[in-house]
Short mmCIF file of C-alpha atoms and ligand atoms in Angstrom, two decimals:
data_model
loop_
_atom_site.label_atom_id
_atom_site.label_comp_id
_atom_site.label_asym_id
_atom_site.label_seq_id
_atom_site.Cartn_x
_atom_site.Cartn_y
_atom_site.Cartn_z
CA MET Q 1 6.12 5.95 0.41
CA ASN Q 2 8.21 4.96 3.42
CA ARG Q 3 7.33 2.89 6.47
CA LYS Q 4 6.59 5.96 8.58
CA GLU Q 5 4.03 7.16 6.03
CA ILE Q 6 2.48 3.68 5.83
CA LEU Q 7 2.14 3.61 9.61
CA GLU Q 8 0.59 7.07 9.63
CA ILE Q 9 -2.09 5.81 7.27
CA LEU Q 10 -2.75 2.68 9.33
CA ASN Q 11 -3.17 4.79 12.47
CA ILE Q 12 -5.74 7.19 11.01
CA HIS Q 13 -8.96 7.44 13.08
CA ARG Q 14 -10.93 10.56 12.20
CA PRO Q 15 -13.64 10.35 9.51
CA ASP Q 16 -12.27 13.41 7.68
CA GLU Q 17 -8.84 11.72 7.53
CA MET Q 18 -10.48 8.56 6.15
CA GLN Q 19 -12.20 10.63 3.47
CA ASP Q 20 -8.96 12.28 2.56
CA LEU Q 21 -7.24 8.88 2.36
CA SER Q 22 -9.95 7.57 0.06
CA ARG Q 23 -9.43 10.59 -2.22
CA ARG Q 24 -5.66 10.11 -2.28
CA ALA Q 25 -5.88 6.39 -3.06
CA SER Q 26 -8.52 6.96 -5.76
CA SER Q 27 -6.48 9.65 -7.40
CA GLN Q 28 -3.37 7.44 -7.37
CA LEU Q 29 -5.37 4.61 -8.96
CA LYS Q 30 -6.82 6.92 -11.59
CA ASP Q 31 -3.37 8.25 -12.53
CA THR Q 32 -1.70 4.85 -12.66
CA LEU Q 33 -4.20 2.28 -13.90
CA GLY Q 34 -7.40 4.18 -14.62
CA THR Q 35 -10.67 3.74 -12.84
CA ARG Q 36 -12.05 0.62 -14.48
CA VAL Q 37 -12.90 -2.44 -12.42
CA TYR Q 38 -11.77 -5.89 -13.58
CA TYR Q 39 -13.73 -9.05 -12.89
CA ARG Q 40 -12.45 -12.50 -12.01
CA GLY Q 41 -15.33 -14.99 -11.93
CA LEU Q 42 -14.68 -17.17 -8.87
CA ILE Q 43 -15.20 -20.93 -9.12
CA GLU Q 44 -14.68 -22.63 -5.76
CA TYR Q 45 -14.32 -26.02 -7.34
CA SER Q 46 -13.46 -28.19 -4.34
CA ASN Q 47 -13.67 -27.80 -0.58
CA CYS Q 48 -11.58 -30.90 0.14
CA CYS Q 49 -8.57 -29.77 2.15
CA SER Q 50 -5.62 -31.47 3.76
CA ARG Q 51 -4.66 -28.39 5.79
CA ASP Q 52 -5.92 -27.58 9.25
CA CYS Q 53 -5.61 -23.77 9.44
CA LEU Q 54 -7.06 -22.67 12.77
CA TYR Q 55 -9.27 -19.94 11.26
CA CYS Q 56 -10.75 -21.67 8.25
CA GLY Q 57 -14.25 -23.14 8.00
CA ILE Q 58 -13.21 -25.84 5.52
CA ARG Q 59 -10.13 -26.99 7.47
CA ARG Q 60 -9.46 -30.71 7.40
CA SER Q 61 -10.90 -31.43 10.82
CA ALA Q 62 -14.05 -29.32 10.38
CA THR Q 63 -17.09 -31.49 10.89
CA GLY Q 64 -20.43 -30.67 9.35
CA VAL Q 65 -18.90 -29.73 6.01
CA GLN Q 66 -20.09 -31.84 3.12
CA ARG Q 67 -17.01 -32.28 0.99
CA TYR Q 68 -17.41 -31.82 -2.75
CA THR Q 69 -15.41 -31.52 -5.93
CA LEU Q 70 -17.26 -30.13 -8.92
CA SER Q 71 -17.33 -32.33 -12.00
CA ARG Q 72 -15.45 -31.16 -15.06
CA GLU Q 73 -18.76 -30.46 -16.72
CA GLU Q 74 -19.92 -28.25 -13.83
CA ILE Q 75 -16.65 -26.32 -13.93
CA LEU Q 76 -16.79 -25.89 -17.70
CA ASN Q 77 -20.40 -24.67 -17.49
CA ALA Q 78 -19.37 -22.07 -14.93
CA ALA Q 79 -16.47 -21.00 -17.16
CA ASP Q 80 -18.83 -20.70 -20.14
CA PHE Q 81 -21.10 -18.52 -18.02
CA ALA Q 82 -18.17 -16.21 -17.21
CA ALA Q 83 -17.15 -15.99 -20.86
CA GLU Q 84 -20.73 -15.24 -21.96
CA LYS Q 85 -21.02 -12.52 -19.33
CA GLY Q 86 -17.80 -10.93 -20.60
CA TYR Q 87 -15.95 -11.43 -17.30
CA GLY Q 88 -12.57 -11.75 -19.05
CA SER Q 89 -10.86 -13.72 -16.29
CA LEU Q 90 -11.53 -16.57 -13.90
CA THR Q 91 -10.17 -17.53 -10.52
CA LEU Q 92 -10.16 -21.25 -9.85
CA GLN Q 93 -9.97 -21.85 -6.12
CA SER Q 94 -9.99 -25.00 -4.02
CA GLY Q 95 -8.94 -26.44 -0.71
CA GLU Q 96 -5.40 -27.67 -0.67
CA SER Q 97 -4.35 -31.22 -1.29
CA GLY Q 98 -0.91 -30.82 -2.81
CA THR Q 99 -1.18 -34.21 -4.57
CA PRO Q 100 -0.15 -35.06 -8.14
CA ALA Q 101 -3.80 -35.93 -8.85
CA ALA Q 102 -4.83 -32.40 -7.84
CA VAL Q 103 -2.29 -30.96 -10.27
CA ASP Q 104 -3.52 -33.22 -13.07
CA PHE Q 105 -7.11 -32.24 -12.41
CA ALA Q 106 -6.33 -28.51 -12.36
CA ARG Q 107 -4.12 -28.79 -15.43
CA ASP Q 108 -6.86 -30.56 -17.37
CA ILE Q 109 -9.55 -28.06 -16.51
CA VAL Q 110 -7.29 -25.09 -17.26
CA GLY Q 111 -6.49 -26.57 -20.69
CA MET Q 112 -10.15 -27.25 -21.47
CA ILE Q 113 -11.27 -23.80 -20.32
CA LYS Q 114 -8.61 -22.05 -22.41
CA GLU Q 115 -9.58 -24.06 -25.46
CA ARG Q 116 -13.32 -23.51 -25.31
CA THR Q 117 -13.37 -19.84 -24.31
CA ARG Q 118 -11.39 -18.43 -27.22
CA SER Q 119 -13.50 -15.92 -29.09
CA VAL Q 120 -13.25 -12.74 -31.13
CA TYR Q 121 -13.37 -10.87 -27.83
CA LEU Q 122 -10.82 -13.08 -26.10
CA PRO Q 123 -8.44 -14.54 -28.70
CA ASP Q 124 -6.46 -16.29 -25.94
CA GLY Q 125 -9.53 -17.40 -24.01
CA LEU Q 126 -10.33 -16.41 -20.44
CA GLY Q 127 -7.47 -15.24 -18.24
CA ILE Q 128 -7.00 -17.82 -15.48
CA THR Q 129 -5.83 -17.30 -11.91
CA LEU Q 130 -5.21 -20.34 -9.75
CA CYS Q 131 -5.59 -20.27 -5.99
CA ILE Q 132 -5.01 -23.87 -4.96
CA GLY Q 133 -2.16 -23.70 -2.50
CA GLU Q 134 1.37 -24.98 -2.08
CA PHE Q 135 2.97 -27.29 -4.66
CA ASP Q 136 6.49 -28.04 -5.78
CA LYS Q 137 8.06 -26.06 -8.58
CA SER Q 138 7.56 -28.65 -11.30
CA SER Q 139 3.83 -28.84 -10.53
CA TYR Q 140 3.57 -25.06 -10.74
CA ARG Q 141 5.38 -25.22 -14.08
CA ARG Q 142 2.89 -27.76 -15.43
CA LEU Q 143 0.00 -25.55 -14.40
CA PHE Q 144 1.63 -22.56 -16.09
CA GLU Q 145 2.25 -24.53 -19.26
CA ALA Q 146 -1.41 -25.59 -19.27
CA GLY Q 147 -2.34 -21.91 -19.64
CA ALA Q 148 -2.89 -20.50 -16.14
CA HIS Q 149 -1.00 -17.24 -16.02
CA ARG Q 150 -1.77 -15.92 -12.54
CA TYR Q 151 -1.42 -17.51 -9.13
CA LEU Q 152 -2.58 -16.32 -5.73
CA LEU Q 153 -1.00 -17.63 -2.56
CA ARG Q 154 -1.68 -15.68 0.59
CA ILE Q 155 0.93 -15.70 3.33
CA GLU Q 156 -1.81 -14.71 5.84
CA SER Q 157 0.75 -12.78 7.96
CA SER Q 158 4.40 -11.93 7.41
CA ASN Q 159 5.01 -12.08 11.16
CA PRO Q 160 6.28 -15.63 11.86
CA ASP Q 161 4.82 -15.60 15.39
CA ILE Q 162 1.34 -14.78 14.12
CA PHE Q 163 1.69 -17.21 11.21
CA HIS Q 164 2.55 -20.03 13.60
CA ARG Q 165 -0.20 -19.10 16.06
CA ILE Q 166 -2.89 -19.45 13.38
CA HIS Q 167 -1.54 -22.55 11.66
CA PRO Q 168 -0.84 -26.06 12.96
CA PRO Q 169 2.73 -27.18 13.64
CA GLY Q 170 4.38 -28.24 10.41
CA ASP Q 171 3.02 -25.35 8.36
CA SER Q 172 5.86 -23.10 7.34
CA LEU Q 173 5.95 -19.44 6.40
CA LYS Q 174 9.34 -20.01 4.78
CA ARG Q 175 7.89 -22.72 2.55
CA ARG Q 176 5.01 -20.41 1.56
CA ILE Q 177 7.48 -17.68 0.62
CA SER Q 178 9.60 -20.11 -1.34
CA CYS Q 179 6.44 -21.15 -3.26
CA LEU Q 180 5.77 -17.47 -4.08
CA ARG Q 181 9.30 -17.06 -5.40
CA ASN Q 182 8.99 -20.20 -7.52
CA LEU Q 183 5.74 -18.93 -9.00
CA LYS Q 184 7.43 -15.68 -9.97
CA LYS Q 185 10.43 -17.44 -11.47
CA ILE Q 186 8.17 -19.60 -13.62
CA GLY Q 187 6.53 -16.49 -15.01
CA PHE Q 188 3.20 -16.32 -13.21
CA GLN Q 189 1.67 -12.98 -12.39
CA THR Q 190 1.91 -13.57 -8.67
CA GLY Q 191 -0.37 -12.46 -5.89
CA THR Q 192 -0.36 -12.73 -2.15
CA GLY Q 193 -2.15 -11.23 0.82
CA VAL Q 194 -2.87 -11.33 4.51
CA MET Q 195 -5.77 -11.38 6.92
CA ILE Q 196 -6.39 -8.12 8.74
CA GLY Q 197 -7.42 -7.82 12.38
CA LEU Q 198 -5.94 -11.06 13.67
CA PRO Q 199 -5.53 -11.35 17.43
CA GLY Q 200 -2.27 -9.82 18.54
CA GLN Q 201 -1.65 -8.20 15.13
CA SER Q 202 -0.46 -4.59 15.43
CA THR Q 203 -0.34 -1.82 12.85
CA GLU Q 204 3.44 -2.39 12.87
CA ASP Q 205 2.78 -5.98 11.73
CA LEU Q 206 0.51 -4.72 8.95
CA ALA Q 207 3.15 -2.20 7.85
CA ASP Q 208 5.61 -5.13 7.76
CA ASP Q 209 3.13 -7.01 5.56
CA ILE Q 210 3.14 -4.14 3.05
CA GLU Q 211 6.92 -4.02 3.14
CA PHE Q 212 6.91 -7.75 2.49
CA PHE Q 213 4.66 -7.28 -0.58
CA ARG Q 214 7.03 -4.64 -1.84
CA ARG Q 215 10.19 -6.62 -1.14
CA GLU Q 216 8.79 -9.69 -2.88
CA ASN Q 217 7.70 -7.45 -5.75
CA VAL Q 218 4.32 -9.15 -6.17
CA ASP Q 219 1.80 -8.11 -8.80
CA MET Q 220 -1.53 -8.66 -7.08
CA ILE Q 221 -2.87 -8.29 -3.58
CA GLY Q 222 -5.93 -9.98 -2.08
CA MET Q 223 -6.50 -9.11 1.56
CA GLY Q 224 -9.48 -9.01 3.79
CA PRO Q 225 -10.58 -8.81 7.39
CA PHE Q 226 -10.30 -11.88 9.56
CA ILE Q 227 -13.81 -13.14 10.27
CA PRO Q 228 -14.29 -15.83 12.90
CA HIS Q 229 -15.92 -19.10 11.94
CA ASN Q 230 -17.79 -20.76 14.76
CA GLY Q 231 -16.64 -24.29 14.09
CA THR Q 232 -12.93 -23.46 14.19
CA PRO Q 233 -10.45 -23.11 17.08
CA MET Q 234 -10.05 -19.38 16.42
CA GLY Q 235 -13.81 -18.97 16.19
CA SER Q 236 -14.27 -20.47 19.66
CA GLU Q 237 -11.45 -18.32 21.02
CA PHE Q 238 -13.18 -15.27 19.55
CA GLN Q 239 -16.36 -15.77 21.60
CA GLY Q 240 -16.31 -13.03 24.20
CA SER Q 241 -12.61 -12.34 23.74
CA ARG Q 242 -11.29 -8.82 23.80
CA SER Q 243 -8.08 -9.63 22.00
CA PHE Q 244 -9.79 -9.43 18.59
CA PRO Q 245 -10.44 -5.98 17.11
CA ALA Q 246 -14.16 -5.11 16.89
CA THR Q 247 -16.02 -5.32 13.57
CA GLY Q 248 -15.84 -1.61 12.74
CA GLU Q 249 -12.15 -1.52 13.54
CA ARG Q 250 -11.40 -4.51 11.31
CA LEU Q 251 -13.37 -2.90 8.47
CA HIS Q 252 -11.51 0.38 8.79
CA LEU Q 253 -8.14 -1.33 9.13
CA SER Q 254 -8.88 -3.30 5.95
CA LEU Q 255 -9.76 -0.13 4.03
CA LYS Q 256 -6.63 1.60 5.31
CA MET Q 257 -4.54 -1.39 4.22
CA ILE Q 258 -6.03 -1.26 0.71
CA ALA Q 259 -5.30 2.46 0.44
CA ALA Q 260 -1.79 2.11 1.86
CA VAL Q 261 -0.96 -0.66 -0.63
CA ARG Q 262 -2.34 1.44 -3.50
CA LEU Q 263 -0.14 4.35 -2.45
CA ALA Q 264 2.93 2.20 -1.74
CA MET Q 265 2.60 0.01 -4.86
CA PRO Q 266 0.60 2.09 -7.34
CA ASP Q 267 0.60 -0.35 -10.29
CA VAL Q 268 -0.49 -3.60 -8.60
CA ASN Q 269 -3.97 -5.06 -8.86
CA ILE Q 270 -5.89 -5.08 -5.58
CA ALA Q 271 -9.08 -7.06 -4.98
CA SER Q 272 -11.99 -5.77 -2.99
CA THR Q 273 -12.79 -9.07 -1.29
CA THR Q 274 -16.10 -10.62 -0.35
CA ALA Q 275 -15.01 -10.72 3.30
CA LEU Q 276 -15.33 -6.91 3.39
CA GLN Q 277 -19.01 -7.27 2.56
CA THR Q 278 -19.47 -9.56 5.55
CA LEU Q 279 -18.50 -6.72 7.88
CA HIS Q 280 -20.57 -4.09 6.12
CA ALA Q 281 -23.32 -4.32 3.48
CA LEU Q 282 -21.38 -1.84 1.34
CA GLY Q 283 -17.93 -3.21 2.20
CA ARG Q 284 -16.93 -4.12 -1.32
CA GLU Q 285 -17.90 -0.70 -2.66
CA MET Q 286 -15.81 0.82 0.11
CA GLY Q 287 -12.85 -1.31 -0.99
CA LEU Q 288 -13.19 0.15 -4.50
CA LYS Q 289 -13.29 3.64 -3.06
CA PHE Q 290 -10.03 3.05 -1.17
CA GLY Q 291 -8.05 1.99 -4.23
CA ALA Q 292 -9.07 -1.58 -5.17
CA ASN Q 293 -9.59 -2.34 -8.88
CA VAL Q 294 -10.61 -6.01 -8.96
CA LEU Q 295 -13.84 -7.78 -7.98
CA MET Q 296 -14.49 -11.49 -7.88
CA PRO Q 297 -18.12 -12.36 -8.67
CA VAL Q 298 -18.83 -15.83 -7.29
CA ILE Q 299 -19.89 -18.22 -10.04
CA THR Q 300 -19.72 -21.42 -7.99
CA PRO Q 301 -23.02 -23.22 -8.68
CA GLY Q 302 -25.58 -22.35 -5.99
CA GLU Q 303 -25.95 -25.74 -4.35
CA TYR Q 304 -22.25 -25.94 -3.41
CA ARG Q 305 -21.81 -22.44 -2.01
CA LYS Q 306 -22.94 -23.29 1.50
CA GLN Q 307 -20.21 -25.91 1.71
CA TYR Q 308 -17.50 -23.34 0.96
CA GLN Q 309 -17.99 -21.25 4.04
CA LEU Q 310 -14.49 -20.11 5.02
CA TYR Q 311 -15.95 -17.78 7.66
CA ASP Q 312 -19.33 -17.07 9.26
CA GLY Q 313 -21.75 -14.76 7.49
CA LYS Q 314 -20.13 -15.18 4.05
CA PRO Q 315 -22.51 -13.34 1.73
CA CYS Q 316 -24.16 -14.54 -1.50
CA MET Q 317 -24.84 -18.04 -0.07
CA ASP Q 318 -28.34 -18.25 -1.48
CA ASP Q 319 -27.56 -16.45 -4.73
CA SER Q 320 -27.09 -17.82 -8.22
CA PRO Q 321 -24.26 -16.72 -10.54
CA GLU Q 322 -26.89 -14.65 -12.36
CA ASP Q 323 -27.90 -12.91 -9.09
CA CYS Q 324 -24.25 -12.08 -8.39
CA ALA Q 325 -23.81 -10.64 -11.89
CA GLY Q 326 -26.70 -8.21 -11.42
CA CYS Q 327 -25.83 -7.37 -7.83
CA LEU Q 328 -22.19 -6.56 -8.55
CA ALA Q 329 -23.01 -4.48 -11.61
CA GLY Q 330 -25.23 -2.37 -9.35
CA ARG Q 331 -22.50 -2.11 -6.72
CA VAL Q 332 -19.86 -0.95 -9.21
CA GLY Q 333 -22.36 1.45 -10.79
CA SER Q 334 -23.06 3.01 -7.39
CA THR Q 335 -19.38 4.00 -7.11
CA GLY Q 336 -19.44 5.74 -10.51
CA ARG Q 337 -16.87 3.29 -11.89
CA GLU Q 338 -17.07 1.18 -15.03
CA ILE Q 339 -16.55 -2.58 -15.44
CA ALA Q 340 -13.97 -3.57 -18.05
CA PHE Q 341 -15.72 -6.42 -19.86
CA ASN Q 342 -13.92 -8.96 -22.04
CA GLN Q 343 -10.45 -7.94 -20.87
CA TRP Q 344 -7.92 -9.84 -18.83
CA GLY Q 345 -6.96 -6.77 -16.83
CA ASP Q 346 -3.41 -7.92 -16.12
CA PRO Q 347 -1.55 -6.02 -13.40
CA LEU Q 348 0.64 -3.32 -14.95
CA HIS Q 349 3.23 -4.10 -12.28
CA PHE Q 350 3.96 -7.46 -13.91
CA PHE Q 351 5.06 -5.74 -17.11
CA THR Q 352 7.01 -2.95 -15.49
CA ARG Q 353 8.96 -5.36 -13.26
CA ASN Q 354 9.82 -7.54 -16.24
CA GLN Q 355 10.79 -4.53 -18.33
CA SER Q 356 13.06 -3.17 -15.63
CA LYS Q 357 14.65 -6.62 -15.26
CA LYS Q 358 15.52 -6.53 -18.95
CA GLY Q 359 16.63 -2.90 -18.72
CA GLY Q 360 13.92 -1.73 -21.13
CA ALA Q 361 12.36 1.68 -20.79
CA HIS Q 362 8.72 1.04 -21.62
CA GLY Q 363 6.16 -0.93 -19.72
CA TYR Q 364 2.90 -1.74 -21.42
CA PHE Q 365 -0.49 -2.71 -20.19
CA ARG Q 366 -1.78 -5.82 -21.88
CA GLN Q 367 -5.49 -5.27 -22.22
CA SER Q 368 -6.67 -8.72 -23.18
N1 5AD U 1 -11.62 -15.01 7.87
C1 5AD U 1 -11.14 -14.31 6.83
N2 5AD U 1 -10.52 -14.89 5.79
C2 5AD U 1 -10.39 -16.22 5.79
N3 5AD U 1 -9.80 -17.05 4.93
C3 5AD U 1 -9.93 -18.30 5.38
N4 5AD U 1 -10.59 -18.31 6.55
C4 5AD U 1 -10.86 -17.01 6.84
C5 5AD U 1 -11.50 -16.35 7.92
N5 5AD U 1 -11.99 -17.03 8.96
C6 5AD U 1 -9.08 -16.57 3.75
C7 5AD U 1 -7.58 -16.93 3.88
C8 5AD U 1 -7.34 -17.82 2.69
C9 5AD U 1 -8.44 -17.41 1.75
C10 5AD U 1 -8.77 -18.40 0.69
O1 5AD U 1 -9.54 -17.19 2.60
O2 5AD U 1 -6.82 -15.73 3.78
O3 5AD U 1 -6.06 -17.64 2.12
#
């Protein structure tokens, strides 16, 4: 799929064209990876953050956020819950601190989770994705050696002007990209993503984002609509401003991005993110129907969820991990798809890119 075709998709408007796009993306997914949906139980284990991103509800200078870091025991309990539910993989997410202590903490919990979740179903324990921000290469290596095998680091936008408009001075898109490359070199299954519907972001910019994903040869994509948070600089700017796309437009753009990525990079994993559900009650189901194959049930203990509000209207705030389990099962069921329990669900792309690097002919899909 070339840039012109990507742009054609991003510029679709008519409902019949949207339906056709959903059919194309679903059929590509079915042919490449199958129709099953993989779970990554999401533990938002700390909202302490040293960054001051202009869109984010837990940015350093946000007031009214009670900062927390879950205890090891709380994290391990959540991991046990995921293992018992057959989720297969976890995503450990936190605000960014970039300190050696943060690496030690993450390394310790990864090691403990791997150890205690080995079972007949999961001989290597739960699959673990980390989403804890920018670190130097040696820190990433220590986290990999502890047993985390996936890492997500969104670039938020591949357009340097947009990146710099939504981040404080000192943040660097180049540094973010160099982190992504380090993660890949170390051997992580590597994911990135962008926010969709940012002020001043055109469909050309979004097509560039997809070309960036392709050029960097990443394995996983997590993208979602930008959603203003009242207590942030971009949230205040949003009030009454016409430079932000309306809700429906951001939802549709997000679905078109998911489908375009599925068609442009057929063997990557794509998450249907919670942010989609903020724009529409059935947003996450829609993401699945436009080519996504990963869902992230929140398993952060209930009392902390309200303090991890990246954007306004984040759903599931009053729910327990058990509520989310039941709710998501229903949502997947409604799309006619099946959940792949007790499997890691690694992205096929990771294996094919490594095979082609070695000159081998056969990729394989590691199931667990
Ligand atoms: N709207 C949408 N997504 C957001 N994120 C942070 N704040 C917002 C917001 N206001 C996303 C960023 C970040 C991820 C953890 O959450 O893309 O990388």
